[in-house]
Amino acid sequence: MDVKTLVEVAPRDRFTRVCALTGAGISVAAGLSTFRGPDGLWRLSPEMERAMHAQLLPSNVDALWSVWGSMFHVAARSGPTAAHRALADAGASVITQNVDELHQRAGSHDVVEIHGSAGRARCLDEDFCGWIGPREEAERTDPPQCPQCGEPARPAVVLFGEMLDPEALTTARKLASECDLFLAVGTSGRVAPASWLAPTAREAGAYCVNVDLYPDGPLDPAFHARVVGDAQEVLTEWAR
Ligand code: APR
């Protein structure tokens, strides 16, 4: 069922273990794009989405820095939004598909970055070097290089066709199965395995709510309710 406010269906004081799965929509107010929304990056530039596939490495490294590096600089300048802070104030654990590190900057402690982070970089030579570290250390050179071996470096963001970090996935599943309120905020729910987390939470007995500003289609049956609204308003009102 579609409802107007989160307070209506899931009053904050009724729950003790809140878990939020977040997507690009929660960071729109920080100046970042969505991918599939009305003016989503992949919708506006299909060739940019094509460049995000792992099998194109290393030829697409420049495109990776251009997309994820510039997005991270926008996020770093804007800082976390009211919605990020609301989740932090509510003590929610966060499973994020975003790579902007805004949840950590808002003060959330339990954050699982299942698609990696644009705040970190990785050496392209994973077999012999395997370096991973702060983006700044790779960006000291142009083009960015691994500070350990000098090979090219890439943003530590999971690309299409790449496996997610198994540890992050295990932690995400654990958080989803231990919560009593599961909120999917600002995500189209189109990308697995993130989209499998709501059913995991539902099966474990959590109350599941989707917060989405431009819902595209029927509500996933894993959710009990959907709040059609801006995450900024919905979450700040709820966490108050
Ligand atoms: N408040 C709430 N929801 C919003 C807002 C807002 N202010 N603005 C946009 N949205 C919603 C859109 O309606 C859409 O459902 O956010 C969702 C964004 O969906 P996507 O663009 O598909 O982003 P996301 O779900 O995060 O994508 C998942 O796909 O390409 C990969 O790595 C990329 O992590 C990303 C993953």
PDB file of C-alpha atoms and ligand atoms in Angstrom:
ATOM      1  CA  MET A   1       0.000   0.000   0.000  1.00  0.00           C
ATOM      2  CA  ASP A   2       1.187   3.557  -0.750  1.00  0.00           C
ATOM      3  CA  VAL A   3       1.118   5.901   2.234  1.00  0.00           C
ATOM      4  CA  LYS A   4       1.958   9.537   2.754  1.00  0.00           C
ATOM      5  CA  THR A   5       4.349   9.433   5.715  1.00  0.00           C
ATOM      6  CA  LEU A   6       6.707   6.972   7.406  1.00  0.00           C
ATOM      7  CA  VAL A   7       5.484   8.108  10.831  1.00  0.00           C
ATOM      8  CA  GLU A   8       2.036   6.809   9.841  1.00  0.00           C
ATOM      9  CA  VAL A   9       3.143   3.208   9.221  1.00  0.00           C
ATOM     10  CA  ALA A  10       6.329   2.847  11.263  1.00  0.00           C
ATOM     11  CA  PRO A  11       6.506   5.221  14.241  1.00  0.00           C
ATOM     12  CA  ARG A  12      10.129   5.476  15.349  1.00  0.00           C
ATOM     13  CA  ASP A  13       9.519   4.437  18.964  1.00  0.00           C
ATOM     14  CA  ARG A  14       7.927   1.145  17.919  1.00  0.00           C
ATOM     15  CA  PHE A  15      11.250  -0.258  16.661  1.00  0.00           C
ATOM     16  CA  THR A  16      14.600  -0.948  18.293  1.00  0.00           C
ATOM     17  CA  ARG A  17      16.741  -2.363  15.457  1.00  0.00           C
ATOM     18  CA  VAL A  18      16.410  -0.235  12.290  1.00  0.00           C
ATOM     19  CA  CYS A  19      18.270  -1.164   9.112  1.00  0.00           C
ATOM     20  CA  ALA A  20      18.285   1.116   6.037  1.00  0.00           C
ATOM     21  CA  LEU A  21      19.225   0.080   2.503  1.00  0.00           C
ATOM     22  CA  THR A  22      20.038   3.299   0.645  1.00  0.00           C
ATOM     23  CA  GLY A  23      20.493   4.231  -2.997  1.00  0.00           C
ATOM     24  CA  ALA A  24      21.251   7.269  -5.121  1.00  0.00           C
ATOM     25  CA  GLY A  25      17.980   9.012  -4.213  1.00  0.00           C
ATOM     26  CA  ILE A  26      19.134   9.809  -0.673  1.00  0.00           C
ATOM     27  CA  SER A  27      22.127  11.763  -2.039  1.00  0.00           C
ATOM     28  CA  VAL A  28      20.257  13.809  -4.664  1.00  0.00           C
ATOM     29  CA  ALA A  29      19.972  16.676  -2.164  1.00  0.00           C
ATOM     30  CA  ALA A  30      23.792  16.655  -1.947  1.00  0.00           C
ATOM     31  CA  GLY A  31      23.908  17.390  -5.685  1.00  0.00           C
ATOM     32  CA  LEU A  32      24.505  13.824  -6.893  1.00  0.00           C
ATOM     33  CA  SER A  33      22.664  12.152  -9.778  1.00  0.00           C
ATOM     34  CA  THR A  34      20.530   9.083  -9.732  1.00  0.00           C
ATOM     35  CA  PHE A  35      21.159   6.448 -12.366  1.00  0.00           C
ATOM     36  CA  ARG A  36      17.689   5.401 -13.528  1.00  0.00           C
ATOM     37  CA  GLY A  37      15.395   8.153 -12.283  1.00  0.00           C
ATOM     38  CA  PRO A  38      13.832  10.683 -14.686  1.00  0.00           C
ATOM     39  CA  ASP A  39      17.205  12.442 -15.167  1.00  0.00           C
ATOM     40  CA  GLY A  40      19.361   9.462 -14.210  1.00  0.00           C
ATOM     41  CA  LEU A  41      22.975   9.256 -15.389  1.00  0.00           C
ATOM     42  CA  TRP A  42      22.548   5.925 -17.160  1.00  0.00           C
ATOM     43  CA  ARG A  43      19.320   7.112 -18.769  1.00  0.00           C
ATOM     44  CA  LEU A  44      20.926  10.351 -20.034  1.00  0.00           C
ATOM     45  CA  SER A  45      24.166   8.679 -21.123  1.00  0.00           C
ATOM     46  CA  PRO A  46      23.913   4.964 -22.018  1.00  0.00           C
ATOM     47  CA  GLU A  47      27.514   5.023 -23.257  1.00  0.00           C
ATOM     48  CA  MET A  48      28.582   6.091 -19.763  1.00  0.00           C
ATOM     49  CA  GLU A  49      26.792   3.057 -18.292  1.00  0.00           C
ATOM     50  CA  ARG A  50      28.501   0.826 -20.872  1.00  0.00           C
ATOM     51  CA  ALA A  51      31.877   2.154 -19.677  1.00  0.00           C
ATOM     52  CA  MET A  52      31.120   0.880 -16.167  1.00  0.00           C
ATOM     53  CA  HIS A  53      31.631  -2.780 -17.110  1.00  0.00           C
ATOM     54  CA  ALA A  54      34.594  -4.677 -15.658  1.00  0.00           C
ATOM     55  CA  GLN A  55      35.397  -6.489 -18.903  1.00  0.00           C
ATOM     56  CA  LEU A  56      36.433  -3.145 -20.448  1.00  0.00           C
ATOM     57  CA  LEU A  57      39.316  -2.731 -17.946  1.00  0.00           C
ATOM     58  CA  PRO A  58      41.892  -1.209 -18.270  1.00  0.00           C
ATOM     59  CA  SER A  59      40.621   0.825 -21.257  1.00  0.00           C
ATOM     60  CA  ASN A  60      37.822   2.416 -19.216  1.00  0.00           C
ATOM     61  CA  VAL A  61      39.941   3.579 -16.234  1.00  0.00           C
ATOM     62  CA  ASP A  62      39.758   7.241 -17.333  1.00  0.00           C
ATOM     63  CA  ALA A  63      35.937   7.013 -17.553  1.00  0.00           C
ATOM     64  CA  LEU A  64      35.814   5.465 -14.066  1.00  0.00           C
ATOM     65  CA  TRP A  65      37.795   8.358 -12.584  1.00  0.00           C
ATOM     66  CA  SER A  66      35.714  10.880 -14.488  1.00  0.00           C
ATOM     67  CA  VAL A  67      32.344   9.480 -13.270  1.00  0.00           C
ATOM     68  CA  TRP A  68      33.185   8.356  -9.729  1.00  0.00           C
ATOM     69  CA  GLY A  69      35.983  10.807  -9.010  1.00  0.00           C
ATOM     70  CA  SER A  70      33.892  13.865  -9.916  1.00  0.00           C
ATOM     71  CA  MET A  71      30.862  12.485  -8.074  1.00  0.00           C
ATOM     72  CA  PHE A  72      32.976  11.994  -4.938  1.00  0.00           C
ATOM     73  CA  HIS A  73      34.273  15.576  -5.144  1.00  0.00           C
ATOM     74  CA  VAL A  74      30.673  16.874  -5.312  1.00  0.00           C
ATOM     75  CA  ALA A  75      29.729  14.745  -2.273  1.00  0.00           C
ATOM     76  CA  ALA A  76      32.828  15.851  -0.361  1.00  0.00           C
ATOM     77  CA  ARG A  77      31.949  19.512  -0.984  1.00  0.00           C
ATOM     78  CA  SER A  78      28.218  19.163  -0.121  1.00  0.00           C
ATOM     79  CA  GLY A  79      28.523  16.893   2.887  1.00  0.00           C
ATOM     80  CA  PRO A  80      25.746  14.644   4.242  1.00  0.00           C
ATOM     81  CA  THR A  81      22.072  15.589   3.822  1.00  0.00           C
ATOM     82  CA  ALA A  82      19.385  15.835   6.476  1.00  0.00           C
ATOM     83  CA  ALA A  83      18.260  12.328   5.517  1.00  0.00           C
ATOM     84  CA  HIS A  84      21.750  10.889   6.112  1.00  0.00           C
ATOM     85  CA  ARG A  85      21.781  12.630   9.498  1.00  0.00           C
ATOM     86  CA  ALA A  86      18.284  11.379  10.356  1.00  0.00           C
ATOM     87  CA  LEU A  87      19.394   7.762   9.864  1.00  0.00           C
ATOM     88  CA  ALA A  88      22.515   8.420  11.954  1.00  0.00           C
ATOM     89  CA  ASP A  89      20.450  10.078  14.726  1.00  0.00           C
ATOM     90  CA  ALA A  90      18.064   7.109  14.703  1.00  0.00           C
ATOM     91  CA  GLY A  91      21.028   4.766  15.233  1.00  0.00           C
ATOM     92  CA  ALA A  92      20.079   2.827  12.093  1.00  0.00           C
ATOM     93  CA  SER A  93      22.531   0.363  10.587  1.00  0.00           C
ATOM     94  CA  VAL A  94      23.067   1.257   6.926  1.00  0.00           C
ATOM     95  CA  ILE A  95      23.626  -0.922   3.894  1.00  0.00           C
ATOM     96  CA  THR A  96      24.410   1.487   1.091  1.00  0.00           C
ATOM     97  CA  GLN A  97      24.748   1.074  -2.668  1.00  0.00           C
ATOM     98  CA  ASN A  98      26.189   4.588  -2.755  1.00  0.00           C
ATOM     99  CA  VAL A  99      29.922   5.180  -2.929  1.00  0.00           C
ATOM    100  CA  ASP A 100      29.947   8.763  -1.605  1.00  0.00           C
ATOM    101  CA  GLU A 101      30.797   8.030   2.080  1.00  0.00           C
ATOM    102  CA  LEU A 102      28.044  10.454   3.184  1.00  0.00           C
ATOM    103  CA  HIS A 103      26.575   8.053   5.746  1.00  0.00           C
ATOM    104  CA  GLN A 104      29.881   7.810   7.616  1.00  0.00           C
ATOM    105  CA  ARG A 105      30.246  11.601   7.469  1.00  0.00           C
ATOM    106  CA  ALA A 106      26.726  11.949   8.926  1.00  0.00           C
ATOM    107  CA  GLY A 107      27.815   9.890  11.933  1.00  0.00           C
ATOM    108  CA  SER A 108      26.400   6.443  11.106  1.00  0.00           C
ATOM    109  CA  HIS A 109      28.630   3.789  12.660  1.00  0.00           C
ATOM    110  CA  ASP A 110      27.302   0.567  11.169  1.00  0.00           C
ATOM    111  CA  VAL A 111      27.751   1.231   7.427  1.00  0.00           C
ATOM    112  CA  VAL A 112      28.227  -1.514   4.837  1.00  0.00           C
ATOM    113  CA  GLU A 113      29.283  -0.176   1.400  1.00  0.00           C
ATOM    114  CA  ILE A 114      28.202  -3.079  -0.800  1.00  0.00           C
ATOM    115  CA  HIS A 115      29.269  -1.302  -4.018  1.00  0.00           C
ATOM    116  CA  GLY A 116      32.588  -0.098  -2.613  1.00  0.00           C
ATOM    117  CA  SER A 117      33.602   3.530  -2.210  1.00  0.00           C
ATOM    118  CA  ALA A 118      34.796   6.310  -4.537  1.00  0.00           C
ATOM    119  CA  GLY A 119      36.753   7.568  -1.519  1.00  0.00           C
ATOM    120  CA  ARG A 120      39.121   4.639  -1.977  1.00  0.00           C
ATOM    121  CA  ALA A 121      41.247   3.478  -4.929  1.00  0.00           C
ATOM    122  CA  ARG A 122      42.662   0.091  -5.967  1.00  0.00           C
ATOM    123  CA  CYS A 123      45.668  -1.062  -7.966  1.00  0.00           C
ATOM    124  CA  LEU A 124      44.732  -2.576 -11.318  1.00  0.00           C
ATOM    125  CA  ASP A 125      47.344  -5.275 -10.735  1.00  0.00           C
ATOM    126  CA  GLU A 126      45.322  -7.276  -8.225  1.00  0.00           C
ATOM    127  CA  ASP A 127      47.363 -10.487  -8.470  1.00  0.00           C
ATOM    128  CA  PHE A 128      50.821  -9.231  -7.556  1.00  0.00           C
ATOM    129  CA  CYS A 129      50.134  -5.893  -5.885  1.00  0.00           C
ATOM    130  CA  GLY A 130      46.565  -5.723  -4.652  1.00  0.00           C
ATOM    131  CA  TRP A 131      46.970  -2.284  -3.064  1.00  0.00           C
ATOM    132  CA  ILE A 132      43.790  -0.535  -1.867  1.00  0.00           C
ATOM    133  CA  GLY A 133      43.776   2.786  -0.026  1.00  0.00           C
ATOM    134  CA  PRO A 134      42.623   6.393   0.114  1.00  0.00           C
ATOM    135  CA  ARG A 135      41.758   7.917  -3.269  1.00  0.00           C
ATOM    136  CA  GLU A 136      44.102  10.857  -2.589  1.00  0.00           C
ATOM    137  CA  GLU A 137      47.148   8.553  -2.532  1.00  0.00           C
ATOM    138  CA  ALA A 138      46.467   7.426  -6.114  1.00  0.00           C
ATOM    139  CA  GLU A 139      45.414  10.864  -7.300  1.00  0.00           C
ATOM    140  CA  ARG A 140      48.822  12.364  -6.453  1.00  0.00           C
ATOM    141  CA  THR A 141      49.789  11.457 -10.021  1.00  0.00           C
ATOM    142  CA  ASP A 142      47.945  12.161 -13.244  1.00  0.00           C
ATOM    143  CA  PRO A 143      46.713   9.704 -14.397  1.00  0.00           C
ATOM    144  CA  PRO A 144      46.206   8.117 -10.940  1.00  0.00           C
ATOM    145  CA  GLN A 145      48.759   5.411 -10.118  1.00  0.00           C
ATOM    146  CA  CYS A 146      49.137   2.798  -7.435  1.00  0.00           C
ATOM    147  CA  PRO A 147      51.427   4.335  -4.781  1.00  0.00           C
ATOM    148  CA  GLN A 148      52.861   0.874  -4.077  1.00  0.00           C
ATOM    149  CA  CYS A 149      53.850  -0.393  -7.540  1.00  0.00           C
ATOM    150  CA  GLY A 150      53.234   2.427 -10.001  1.00  0.00           C
ATOM    151  CA  GLU A 151      50.638   0.515 -12.040  1.00  0.00           C
ATOM    152  CA  PRO A 152      47.428   2.415 -12.953  1.00  0.00           C
ATOM    153  CA  ALA A 153      44.869   2.714 -10.143  1.00  0.00           C
ATOM    154  CA  ARG A 154      41.068   2.738 -10.364  1.00  0.00           C
ATOM    155  CA  PRO A 155      38.314   3.895  -8.000  1.00  0.00           C
ATOM    156  CA  ALA A 156      37.442   1.095  -5.520  1.00  0.00           C
ATOM    157  CA  VAL A 157      33.872   0.976  -6.857  1.00  0.00           C
ATOM    158  CA  VAL A 158      32.233  -2.329  -7.841  1.00  0.00           C
ATOM    159  CA  LEU A 159      31.706  -2.403 -11.630  1.00  0.00           C
ATOM    160  CA  PHE A 160      29.019  -4.233 -13.561  1.00  0.00           C
ATOM    161  CA  GLY A 161      30.137  -7.842 -13.917  1.00  0.00           C
ATOM    162  CA  GLU A 162      32.278  -7.765 -10.765  1.00  0.00           C
ATOM    163  CA  MET A 163      31.653  -9.785  -7.615  1.00  0.00           C
ATOM    164  CA  LEU A 164      30.743  -7.856  -4.485  1.00  0.00           C
ATOM    165  CA  ASP A 165      33.009  -8.203  -1.477  1.00  0.00           C
ATOM    166  CA  PRO A 166      31.754 -11.446   0.150  1.00  0.00           C
ATOM    167  CA  GLU A 167      32.331 -10.086   3.654  1.00  0.00           C
ATOM    168  CA  ALA A 168      30.258  -6.967   2.932  1.00  0.00           C
ATOM    169  CA  LEU A 169      27.489  -9.138   1.538  1.00  0.00           C
ATOM    170  CA  THR A 170      27.493 -11.433   4.580  1.00  0.00           C
ATOM    171  CA  THR A 171      27.328  -8.445   6.929  1.00  0.00           C
ATOM    172  CA  ALA A 172      24.532  -6.883   4.863  1.00  0.00           C
ATOM    173  CA  ARG A 173      22.492 -10.080   4.993  1.00  0.00           C
ATOM    174  CA  LYS A 174      23.070 -10.318   8.754  1.00  0.00           C
ATOM    175  CA  LEU A 175      21.926  -6.715   9.342  1.00  0.00           C
ATOM    176  CA  ALA A 176      18.820  -7.273   7.191  1.00  0.00           C
ATOM    177  CA  SER A 177      17.917 -10.479   9.018  1.00  0.00           C
ATOM    178  CA  GLU A 178      18.372  -9.000  12.508  1.00  0.00           C
ATOM    179  CA  CYS A 179      16.399  -5.766  12.173  1.00  0.00           C
ATOM    180  CA  ASP A 180      12.782  -5.155  13.145  1.00  0.00           C
ATOM    181  CA  LEU A 181      12.346  -2.250  10.713  1.00  0.00           C
ATOM    182  CA  PHE A 182      13.850  -2.394   7.195  1.00  0.00           C
ATOM    183  CA  LEU A 183      13.781   0.840   5.188  1.00  0.00           C
ATOM    184  CA  ALA A 184      14.771   0.886   1.499  1.00  0.00           C
ATOM    185  CA  VAL A 185      15.405   4.573   0.785  1.00  0.00           C
ATOM    186  CA  GLY A 186      16.028   6.201  -2.599  1.00  0.00           C
ATOM    187  CA  THR A 187      16.720   3.041  -4.541  1.00  0.00           C
ATOM    188  CA  SER A 188      14.985   1.647  -7.607  1.00  0.00           C
ATOM    189  CA  GLY A 189      15.661  -1.864  -6.279  1.00  0.00           C
ATOM    190  CA  ARG A 190      16.788  -2.893  -9.754  1.00  0.00           C
ATOM    191  CA  VAL A 191      20.242  -4.182  -8.871  1.00  0.00           C
ATOM    192  CA  ALA A 192      20.947  -7.515  -7.212  1.00  0.00           C
ATOM    193  CA  PRO A 193      22.065  -8.612  -4.697  1.00  0.00           C
ATOM    194  CA  ALA A 194      20.961  -5.398  -2.915  1.00  0.00           C
ATOM    195  CA  SER A 195      17.412  -6.080  -4.116  1.00  0.00           C
ATOM    196  CA  TRP A 196      17.409  -9.445  -2.298  1.00  0.00           C
ATOM    197  CA  LEU A 197      17.789  -7.793   1.112  1.00  0.00           C
ATOM    198  CA  ALA A 198      14.163  -6.726   1.556  1.00  0.00           C
ATOM    199  CA  PRO A 199      12.929 -10.338   1.180  1.00  0.00           C
ATOM    200  CA  THR A 200      15.630 -11.403   3.682  1.00  0.00           C
ATOM    201  CA  ALA A 201      14.375  -8.840   6.198  1.00  0.00           C
ATOM    202  CA  ARG A 202      10.734  -9.738   5.555  1.00  0.00           C
ATOM    203  CA  GLU A 203      11.361 -13.461   6.057  1.00  0.00           C
ATOM    204  CA  ALA A 204      13.117 -12.671   9.339  1.00  0.00           C
ATOM    205  CA  GLY A 205      10.013 -10.838  10.556  1.00  0.00           C
ATOM    206  CA  ALA A 206      10.971  -7.174   9.975  1.00  0.00           C
ATOM    207  CA  TYR A 207       8.438  -4.541   8.976  1.00  0.00           C
ATOM    208  CA  CYS A 208       9.596  -3.421   5.507  1.00  0.00           C
ATOM    209  CA  VAL A 209       8.954   0.022   4.027  1.00  0.00           C
ATOM    210  CA  ASN A 210      10.134   1.491   0.729  1.00  0.00           C
ATOM    211  CA  VAL A 211      10.723   5.280   0.554  1.00  0.00           C
ATOM    212  CA  ASP A 212      10.786   6.360  -3.082  1.00  0.00           C
ATOM    213  CA  LEU A 213      10.078   9.714  -4.748  1.00  0.00           C
ATOM    214  CA  TYR A 214       9.379   8.460  -8.279  1.00  0.00           C
ATOM    215  CA  PRO A 215       8.180   4.879  -7.918  1.00  0.00           C
ATOM    216  CA  ASP A 216       8.394   3.047 -11.201  1.00  0.00           C
ATOM    217  CA  GLY A 217       5.896   0.189 -11.129  1.00  0.00           C
ATOM    218  CA  PRO A 218       4.132  -1.906  -8.489  1.00  0.00           C
ATOM    219  CA  LEU A 219       5.555  -2.234  -4.983  1.00  0.00           C
ATOM    220  CA  ASP A 220       7.880  -5.213  -4.518  1.00  0.00           C
ATOM    221  CA  PRO A 221       5.829  -7.761  -2.501  1.00  0.00           C
ATOM    222  CA  ALA A 222       8.630  -7.914   0.095  1.00  0.00           C
ATOM    223  CA  PHE A 223       7.475  -4.510   1.388  1.00  0.00           C
ATOM    224  CA  HIS A 224       4.513  -3.941   3.688  1.00  0.00           C
ATOM    225  CA  ALA A 225       4.190  -0.300   2.610  1.00  0.00           C
ATOM    226  CA  ARG A 226       5.645   2.370   0.351  1.00  0.00           C
ATOM    227  CA  VAL A 227       6.013   6.054   1.228  1.00  0.00           C
ATOM    228  CA  VAL A 228       5.994   8.110  -1.975  1.00  0.00           C
ATOM    229  CA  GLY A 229       8.021  11.170  -1.020  1.00  0.00           C
ATOM    230  CA  ASP A 230      11.369  12.917  -0.753  1.00  0.00           C
ATOM    231  CA  ALA A 231      13.746  11.066   1.570  1.00  0.00           C
ATOM    232  CA  GLN A 232      14.828  14.395   3.043  1.00  0.00           C
ATOM    233  CA  GLU A 233      11.349  15.237   4.327  1.00  0.00           C
ATOM    234  CA  VAL A 234      10.203  11.663   5.059  1.00  0.00           C
ATOM    235  CA  LEU A 235      13.235  10.691   7.164  1.00  0.00           C
ATOM    236  CA  THR A 236      13.638  13.951   9.063  1.00  0.00           C
ATOM    237  CA  GLU A 237       9.963  13.904  10.073  1.00  0.00           C
ATOM    238  CA  TRP A 238      10.261  10.227  11.085  1.00  0.00           C
ATOM    239  CA  ALA A 239      13.471  10.545  13.117  1.00  0.00           C
ATOM    240  CA  ARG A 240      12.278  13.637  15.026  1.00  0.00           C
TER     241      ARG A 240
HETATM  242  N1  APR B   1      13.892  10.808  -2.210  1.00  0.00           N
HETATM  243  C1  APR B   1      13.602   9.472  -2.327  1.00  0.00           C
HETATM  244  N2  APR B   1      13.822   8.752  -3.450  1.00  0.00           N
HETATM  245  C2  APR B   1      14.363   9.410  -4.503  1.00  0.00           C
HETATM  246  C3  APR B   1      14.703  10.790  -4.466  1.00  0.00           C
HETATM  247  C4  APR B   1      14.439  11.491  -3.254  1.00  0.00           C
HETATM  248  N3  APR B   1      14.727  12.810  -3.119  1.00  0.00           N
HETATM  249  N4  APR B   1      15.197  11.140  -5.682  1.00  0.00           N
HETATM  250  C5  APR B   1      15.190  10.017  -6.438  1.00  0.00           C
HETATM  251  N5  APR B   1      14.691   8.994  -5.740  1.00  0.00           N
HETATM  252  C6  APR B   1      14.536   7.590  -6.141  1.00  0.00           C
HETATM  253  C7  APR B   1      14.113   7.353  -7.572  1.00  0.00           C
HETATM  254  O1  APR B   1      12.695   7.344  -7.646  1.00  0.00           O
HETATM  255  C8  APR B   1      14.681   5.960  -7.831  1.00  0.00           C
HETATM  256  O2  APR B   1      13.746   4.954  -7.457  1.00  0.00           O
HETATM  257  O3  APR B   1      15.818   7.025  -6.049  1.00  0.00           O
HETATM  258  C9  APR B   1      15.877   5.879  -6.893  1.00  0.00           C
HETATM  259  C10 APR B   1      17.212   5.890  -7.610  1.00  0.00           C
HETATM  260  O4  APR B   1      17.297   4.680  -8.322  1.00  0.00           O
HETATM  261  P1  APR B   1      18.622   4.402  -9.191  1.00  0.00           P
HETATM  262  O5  APR B   1      18.935   5.609  -9.995  1.00  0.00           O
HETATM  263  O6  APR B   1      18.422   3.087  -9.879  1.00  0.00           O
HETATM  264  O7  APR B   1      19.788   4.282  -8.111  1.00  0.00           O
HETATM  265  P2  APR B   1      20.133   3.026  -7.208  1.00  0.00           P
HETATM  266  O8  APR B   1      18.919   2.257  -6.842  1.00  0.00           O
HETATM  267  O9  APR B   1      20.997   3.533  -6.127  1.00  0.00           O
HETATM  268  O10 APR B   1      21.029   2.136  -8.216  1.00  0.00           O
HETATM  269  C11 APR B   1      21.620   0.988  -7.671  1.00  0.00           C
HETATM  270  O11 APR B   1      22.904   0.685  -9.692  1.00  0.00           O
HETATM  271  O12 APR B   1      24.231   1.386 -11.442  1.00  0.00           O
HETATM  272  C12 APR B   1      24.225   0.906 -10.177  1.00  0.00           C
HETATM  273  O13 APR B   1      26.097   1.261  -8.848  1.00  0.00           O
HETATM  274  C13 APR B   1      24.901   1.842  -9.223  1.00  0.00           C
HETATM  275  O14 APR B   1      24.645   1.746  -6.827  1.00  0.00           O
HETATM  276  C14 APR B   1      23.944   1.933  -8.046  1.00  0.00           C
HETATM  277  C15 APR B   1      22.978   0.791  -8.286  1.00  0.00           C
END
